[in-house]
Amino acid sequence: MFPSVSELQALLAEPKQIFITTHHKPDADALGSSLAWATYLKKKGHSVTVVTPSDYPAFLNWMQGNDEVVVYEPRQNDRQVRDLVNRADLLFCLDFNCLGRINELGEYVRRAPGTKVLIDHHQRPENFADVSFSEPTAAATAELIFEIIRDLGDQALIDQGMGEALYAGIMTDTGSFRHPSTSRNVHLIIAELLNAHIDLASVHRRIYDSHSEIRLRFLGYILKDKLVVLREFNTAYIAVTKEELREYESKTGDTEGLVNYALSIEGIVLAAVFIDRSSAVKISFRSVGDFSVADFSRNHFDGGGHHNASGGVSTESLDATVERFVGLLPQYQAQLLGTPAEPVVVAPPVA
Ligand code: 5GP
Ligand code: MN
């Protein structure tokens, strides 16, 4: 039981106006947690709006409640969103923990008169919330949402749509149940979600097997021509230019997962993907073992995240950003080479 559940119970005792938001370019955990939480709160009689600070991949559009999401667009609905923020009694911030992650919405939320509640699993939360469920050991925010609903005594309200949204969040944040964050608790929660009749195979298909043809050809091109492997640092990286994004008609979500291909090479400890977006270079970092990409990203690329999965930004050019990244590697060489990445050698069976 979270220490703040009783506080939350008190806050939710009367019908409230509720605003839910999540991080820039929401992923399945961000959107799935937000939508499942929104459905739960509606079932409890509250008025709820989910606002995302940007658009999100089309492969998430199937989630229950998706049609009612307000996507913040500064030039189109700034007033409407500001009203929602200011009128809310309660503001839930899900799957992020520093207000910079929600762009312009950050300042609106910071100044909002309502009570702010953080539900998140990233390291080092900024101190902006009145009530906080911050659990960096959790595999996903969706795991926390499940536990909070259960601790509030309402597990029976989790329907198939909510269950599939939560499942999608846990499935993607655990890399389909293979990251070390995939605890016994995670599997027990999935077992509970199965009781809500979630369709596992269908969620996998909707998330992982719904690519356009051109997206697959983009992936082929990137892996063949753009993957750089630096064996002397156990590092692999990919840098994608604006022209390449244009040529392959890249849409939101199309570059998601590229970094995992770089990390899938045997012996690679650190993987990075640099995407030349219009506003800045967006970076994804992944690692295996002891090397903390949360620290690396925080120290050098204005970012953060989890121990083995983080992100950051750079306002330098793509080339300059990559050059700076490669220039940083020698100071980490011992760590990058020292992290055991070799497979465990099993003694041959005695004949
Ligand atoms: P991804 O590479 O999938 O975009 O992000 C990996 C992890 O790092 C996610 O948990 C994400 O929330 C976090 N993250 C991504 N970009 C940033 C960033 O610019 N700043 C911070 N603090 N975290 C980030
Ligand atoms: Mn998450």
Coordinates of C-alpha atoms and ligand atoms in Angstrom, one line a residue:
M1 CA 0.0 0.0 0.0
F2 CA 1.4 3.4 -0.9
P3 CA 1.6 5.9 1.9
S4 CA -0.3 8.4 -0.2
V5 CA -3.3 6.2 -1.1
S6 CA -5.3 7.4 1.9
E7 CA -4.5 11.0 0.8
L8 CA -5.7 10.1 -2.7
Q9 CA -8.8 8.5 -1.3
A10 CA -9.7 11.7 0.5
L11 CA -9.0 13.8 -2.6
L12 CA -11.3 11.6 -4.7
A13 CA -14.1 11.3 -2.1
E14 CA -16.3 13.9 -3.9
P15 CA -16.8 14.3 -7.7
K16 CA -14.0 16.5 -9.1
Q17 CA -12.8 18.2 -12.3
I18 CA -9.7 16.3 -13.2
F19 CA -6.9 17.0 -15.6
I20 CA -4.5 14.2 -16.6
T21 CA -1.4 14.8 -18.6
T22 CA 1.7 12.8 -19.6
H23 CA 5.1 13.4 -21.3
H24 CA 5.9 14.8 -24.7
K25 CA 5.4 12.2 -27.5
P26 CA 3.6 9.8 -25.2
D27 CA 4.5 6.1 -25.5
A28 CA 2.3 3.1 -24.7
D29 CA 3.0 3.5 -20.9
A30 CA 2.3 7.2 -20.9
L31 CA -0.9 7.0 -22.9
G32 CA -2.0 3.6 -21.5
S33 CA -1.6 4.7 -17.9
S34 CA -3.4 8.0 -18.6
L35 CA -6.3 6.4 -20.4
A36 CA -6.8 3.6 -17.9
W37 CA -6.6 6.1 -15.0
A38 CA -9.1 8.4 -16.8
T39 CA -11.6 5.5 -17.3
Y40 CA -11.3 4.5 -13.7
L41 CA -11.9 8.1 -12.5
K42 CA -14.9 8.5 -14.8
K43 CA -16.4 5.3 -13.4
K44 CA -16.0 6.9 -9.9
G45 CA -18.1 9.8 -11.0
H46 CA -15.4 12.4 -11.8
S47 CA -15.2 14.7 -14.9
V48 CA -11.9 13.9 -16.6
T49 CA -9.9 15.2 -19.5
V50 CA -6.6 13.7 -20.8
V51 CA -4.4 16.3 -22.4
T52 CA -1.1 15.2 -24.2
P53 CA 1.6 17.8 -24.8
S54 CA 2.1 16.6 -28.3
D55 CA 0.8 14.0 -30.8
Y56 CA 1.6 10.4 -30.4
P57 CA 2.1 7.3 -32.7
A58 CA -0.9 6.0 -34.6
F59 CA -0.2 2.5 -33.3
L60 CA -1.6 3.7 -29.9
N61 CA -4.9 5.0 -31.3
W62 CA -6.8 1.7 -30.5
M63 CA -6.7 2.4 -26.8
Q64 CA -10.0 2.8 -25.0
G65 CA -10.7 6.5 -24.5
N66 CA -8.3 7.6 -27.3
D67 CA -11.0 9.5 -29.1
E68 CA -11.5 11.9 -26.2
V69 CA -7.8 12.8 -25.8
V70 CA -7.1 16.5 -26.3
V71 CA -3.7 16.9 -28.1
Y72 CA -2.3 20.3 -27.1
E73 CA -1.4 22.4 -30.1
P74 CA -0.2 25.9 -29.0
R75 CA -1.6 27.7 -32.0
Q76 CA -4.9 26.0 -32.0
N77 CA -6.2 25.1 -28.6
D78 CA -4.0 27.0 -26.1
R79 CA -7.0 28.7 -24.5
Q80 CA -9.1 25.6 -24.2
V81 CA -6.2 23.7 -22.6
R82 CA -5.3 26.6 -20.3
D83 CA -8.9 26.7 -19.1
L84 CA -8.8 22.9 -18.4
V85 CA -5.6 23.3 -16.4
N86 CA -7.0 26.3 -14.4
R87 CA -10.4 24.8 -13.7
A88 CA -9.1 21.4 -12.5
D89 CA -9.5 20.5 -8.9
L90 CA -6.9 17.8 -9.4
L91 CA -4.1 17.5 -11.9
F92 CA -2.5 14.1 -12.4
C93 CA 1.0 14.0 -13.9
L94 CA 1.7 10.5 -15.2
D95 CA 4.9 8.9 -16.4
F96 CA 7.2 11.9 -16.2
N97 CA 8.7 13.8 -13.2
C98 CA 10.0 17.1 -14.4
L99 CA 7.8 19.8 -15.9
G100 CA 10.2 20.4 -18.8
R101 CA 8.9 17.1 -20.2
I102 CA 5.5 18.5 -21.0
N103 CA 6.8 21.6 -22.9
E104 CA 4.6 24.7 -22.7
L105 CA 2.1 22.9 -20.5
G106 CA 4.8 22.7 -17.8
E107 CA 4.4 26.3 -16.7
Y108 CA 0.6 26.1 -16.9
V109 CA 0.6 23.1 -14.6
R110 CA 3.2 24.7 -12.2
R111 CA 0.9 27.7 -11.8
A112 CA -2.4 25.8 -11.7
P113 CA -4.4 26.3 -8.5
G114 CA -5.5 22.7 -8.2
T115 CA -3.9 19.9 -6.3
K116 CA -1.1 18.2 -8.3
V117 CA -0.5 14.4 -8.0
L118 CA 2.5 12.7 -9.5
I119 CA 2.4 9.1 -10.5
D120 CA 5.7 8.0 -12.1
H121 CA 8.6 5.6 -12.2
H122 CA 11.5 7.8 -13.4
Q123 CA 14.6 8.6 -11.3
R124 CA 15.0 11.9 -9.4
P125 CA 11.6 13.6 -9.4
E126 CA 11.4 17.4 -9.5
N127 CA 9.5 18.7 -6.5
F128 CA 6.4 20.2 -8.0
A129 CA 3.6 17.8 -6.9
D130 CA 1.5 18.1 -3.7
V131 CA 1.0 14.3 -3.5
S132 CA 3.6 11.9 -5.0
F133 CA 3.7 8.3 -6.0
S134 CA 7.2 8.1 -7.3
E135 CA 8.6 4.6 -7.5
P136 CA 11.7 4.2 -9.7
T137 CA 11.8 0.5 -9.1
A138 CA 8.5 0.0 -10.8
A139 CA 8.7 -1.3 -14.4
A140 CA 6.1 1.0 -15.7
T141 CA 3.7 3.7 -14.6
A142 CA 0.9 1.3 -15.7
E143 CA 2.1 -1.0 -12.9
L144 CA 1.6 1.8 -10.4
I145 CA -1.8 2.7 -11.8
F146 CA -2.9 -1.0 -11.3
E147 CA -1.6 -1.0 -7.7
I148 CA -3.2 2.3 -6.9
I149 CA -6.6 1.2 -8.2
R150 CA -6.2 -2.1 -6.3
D151 CA -5.2 -0.3 -3.1
L152 CA -8.2 1.9 -3.5
G153 CA -10.3 -1.3 -3.3
D154 CA -11.5 -1.0 -6.9
Q155 CA -9.7 -3.7 -8.9
A156 CA -13.1 -5.1 -10.0
L157 CA -13.6 -1.8 -12.0
I158 CA -10.7 -2.7 -14.3
D159 CA -12.4 -3.7 -17.5
Q160 CA -10.9 -5.2 -20.7
G161 CA -10.1 -1.8 -22.3
M162 CA -8.4 -0.5 -19.2
G163 CA -6.6 -3.8 -18.8
E164 CA -5.3 -3.8 -22.4
A165 CA -4.1 -0.2 -22.0
L166 CA -2.2 -1.1 -18.8
Y167 CA -0.9 -4.3 -20.4
A168 CA 0.5 -2.3 -23.3
G169 CA 2.3 0.1 -20.9
I170 CA 3.9 -2.7 -19.0
M171 CA 4.7 -4.8 -22.1
T172 CA 6.5 -1.9 -23.8
D173 CA 8.4 -0.5 -20.8
T174 CA 9.7 -4.0 -19.9
G175 CA 10.8 -4.6 -23.6
S176 CA 8.2 -7.4 -23.7
F177 CA 9.0 -8.8 -20.3
R178 CA 12.8 -9.1 -20.7
H179 CA 14.3 -6.0 -18.9
P180 CA 15.5 -6.6 -15.3
S181 CA 12.6 -4.5 -14.1
T182 CA 10.3 -7.4 -15.0
S183 CA 9.7 -8.5 -11.4
R184 CA 7.5 -11.2 -9.9
N185 CA 5.1 -8.4 -9.1
V186 CA 4.9 -7.5 -12.8
H187 CA 3.9 -11.1 -13.8
L188 CA 1.4 -11.3 -10.9
I189 CA -0.2 -8.1 -12.2
I190 CA -0.4 -9.5 -15.7
A191 CA -2.1 -12.6 -14.3
E192 CA -4.7 -10.3 -12.7
L193 CA -5.2 -8.4 -16.0
L194 CA -5.9 -11.7 -17.7
N195 CA -8.8 -12.0 -15.3
A196 CA -10.2 -8.8 -17.0
H197 CA -10.1 -10.8 -20.3
I198 CA -7.3 -8.8 -22.0
D199 CA -6.3 -10.1 -25.4
L200 CA -2.5 -10.3 -25.2
A201 CA -1.9 -11.4 -28.8
S202 CA -4.0 -8.6 -30.1
V203 CA -2.2 -5.9 -28.1
H204 CA 1.2 -7.3 -29.3
R205 CA 0.0 -7.2 -32.9
R206 CA -1.4 -3.7 -32.6
I207 CA 1.8 -2.3 -31.1
Y208 CA 4.6 -4.2 -32.9
D209 CA 3.1 -5.5 -36.1
S210 CA 1.3 -2.5 -37.5
H211 CA 4.1 -0.9 -39.5
S212 CA 3.7 0.7 -42.9
E213 CA 5.8 -0.7 -45.7
I214 CA 7.9 2.4 -45.9
R215 CA 8.7 2.3 -42.2
L216 CA 10.1 -1.2 -42.6
R217 CA 12.2 -0.1 -45.6
F218 CA 13.4 2.9 -43.5
L219 CA 14.5 0.4 -40.8
G220 CA 16.3 -1.7 -43.5
Y221 CA 18.1 1.4 -44.8
I222 CA 19.1 2.5 -41.3
L223 CA 20.5 -0.9 -40.3
K224 CA 22.4 -1.4 -43.5
D225 CA 23.8 2.1 -44.0
K226 CA 23.6 4.1 -40.8
L227 CA 24.5 1.9 -37.9
V228 CA 27.9 2.7 -36.5
V229 CA 29.7 0.2 -34.2
L230 CA 32.6 1.4 -32.1
R231 CA 34.0 -1.9 -30.8
E232 CA 36.7 -0.1 -28.8
F233 CA 34.0 1.4 -26.6
N234 CA 31.4 -1.4 -26.8
T235 CA 29.1 1.2 -28.3
A236 CA 26.8 1.4 -31.3
Y237 CA 24.9 4.4 -32.5
I238 CA 22.7 5.7 -35.3
A239 CA 22.2 9.3 -36.4
V240 CA 19.2 10.1 -38.6
T241 CA 19.1 13.3 -40.6
K242 CA 16.1 15.5 -41.5
E243 CA 16.5 14.5 -45.1
E244 CA 16.2 10.8 -44.2
L245 CA 13.1 11.5 -42.1
R246 CA 11.6 13.3 -45.1
E247 CA 12.6 10.7 -47.7
Y248 CA 11.0 7.9 -45.7
E249 CA 7.9 10.0 -44.8
S250 CA 8.7 9.5 -41.1
K251 CA 5.7 9.8 -38.8
T252 CA 5.6 10.1 -35.0
G253 CA 6.7 6.7 -33.6
D254 CA 8.6 5.6 -36.7
T255 CA 12.0 6.0 -35.0
E256 CA 10.8 4.3 -31.8
G257 CA 12.7 1.1 -31.1
L258 CA 15.7 1.8 -33.4
V259 CA 18.0 2.1 -30.4
N260 CA 17.1 -1.5 -29.4
Y261 CA 18.6 -2.8 -32.7
A262 CA 21.9 -1.1 -31.9
L263 CA 21.8 -2.6 -28.4
S264 CA 21.0 -6.1 -29.8
I265 CA 24.5 -6.5 -31.1
E266 CA 26.5 -9.0 -29.1
G267 CA 28.9 -7.3 -26.7
I268 CA 27.4 -3.8 -27.1
V269 CA 27.0 -2.0 -23.7
L270 CA 25.9 1.4 -24.8
A271 CA 23.6 2.3 -27.7
A272 CA 22.4 5.7 -28.8
V273 CA 20.1 7.1 -31.5
F274 CA 20.2 10.7 -32.6
I275 CA 17.2 12.1 -34.5
D276 CA 17.5 15.5 -36.1
R277 CA 14.0 17.0 -35.2
S278 CA 13.0 20.5 -36.3
S279 CA 13.4 21.9 -32.8
A280 CA 16.5 20.0 -31.6
V281 CA 18.4 16.8 -31.8
K282 CA 16.4 14.2 -29.8
I283 CA 18.5 11.4 -28.3
S284 CA 17.7 8.0 -26.9
F285 CA 20.2 6.0 -24.9
R286 CA 20.1 2.4 -23.8
S287 CA 22.6 0.3 -21.9
V288 CA 23.1 -3.2 -20.5
G289 CA 24.5 -3.8 -17.0
D290 CA 26.1 -1.3 -14.7
F291 CA 26.5 1.6 -17.1
S292 CA 23.9 4.3 -16.1
V293 CA 22.5 6.0 -19.2
A294 CA 20.3 8.1 -16.8
D295 CA 23.5 9.7 -15.4
F296 CA 25.2 9.9 -18.8
S297 CA 22.2 11.7 -20.3
R298 CA 21.7 14.0 -17.2
N299 CA 25.4 14.9 -17.2
H300 CA 25.9 15.6 -20.9
F301 CA 22.6 15.9 -22.8
D302 CA 20.2 17.7 -20.5
G303 CA 18.1 14.5 -20.1
G304 CA 17.4 11.7 -17.7
G305 CA 15.2 8.6 -17.3
H306 CA 16.1 5.2 -16.1
H307 CA 19.3 3.4 -15.3
N308 CA 19.3 1.4 -18.6
A309 CA 17.0 3.6 -20.7
S310 CA 17.1 7.3 -21.0
G311 CA 16.8 10.2 -23.3
G312 CA 18.1 13.7 -23.8
V313 CA 18.3 16.7 -26.2
S314 CA 20.9 18.8 -27.9
T315 CA 20.6 22.2 -29.6
E316 CA 23.8 21.7 -31.5
S317 CA 23.7 20.4 -35.1
L318 CA 23.4 16.6 -35.6
D319 CA 27.0 16.3 -36.6
A320 CA 28.3 18.3 -33.6
T321 CA 26.1 16.3 -31.2
V322 CA 27.4 13.0 -32.5
E323 CA 30.9 14.3 -32.4
R324 CA 30.5 15.4 -28.8
F325 CA 29.0 12.0 -27.9
V326 CA 31.9 10.1 -29.5
G327 CA 34.4 12.5 -27.8
L328 CA 32.9 11.7 -24.4
L329 CA 33.4 7.9 -24.8
P330 CA 37.2 7.7 -23.9
Q331 CA 36.5 8.9 -20.4
Y332 CA 34.0 6.0 -20.0
Q333 CA 36.1 3.4 -21.7
A334 CA 37.1 1.4 -18.7
Q335 CA 33.4 1.3 -17.6
L336 CA 32.2 0.4 -21.0
L337 CA 34.7 -2.4 -21.5
G338 CA 34.5 -3.6 -17.9
T339 CA 30.8 -4.3 -17.9
P340 CA 30.4 -8.0 -18.4
A341 CA 28.6 -8.5 -21.7
E342 CA 30.0 -11.9 -22.7
P343 CA 27.6 -14.8 -22.4
V344 CA 28.1 -17.1 -19.5
V345 CA 30.4 -19.9 -20.5
V346 CA 28.8 -23.2 -19.6
A347 CA 31.1 -26.2 -19.1
P348 CA 30.5 -28.9 -21.7
P349 CA 28.6 -31.9 -20.4
V350 CA 30.8 -34.7 -19.2
A351 CA 30.6 -37.6 -21.7
Ligands
5GP1 P1 13.0 7.2 -25.2 O1 14.4 6.9 -25.6 O2 12.1 6.0 -25.3 O3 12.4 8.4 -25.8 O4 13.1 7.5 -23.6 C1 13.7 6.6 -22.7 C2 13.4 7.0 -21.3 O5 14.0 8.2 -21.0 C3 11.9 7.2 -21.1 O6 11.6 6.7 -19.8 C4 11.7 8.7 -21.1 O7 10.7 9.2 -20.3 C5 13.1 9.3 -20.7 N1 13.4 10.5 -21.5 C6 13.4 10.6 -22.8 N2 13.8 11.8 -23.2 C7 14.1 12.5 -22.1 C8 14.5 13.8 -21.8 O8 14.7 14.7 -22.7 N3 14.6 14.2 -20.5 C9 14.3 13.3 -19.5 N4 14.5 13.8 -18.2 N5 14.0 12.1 -19.7 C10 13.8 11.6 -20.9
MN2 MN 7.0 4.6 -18.4

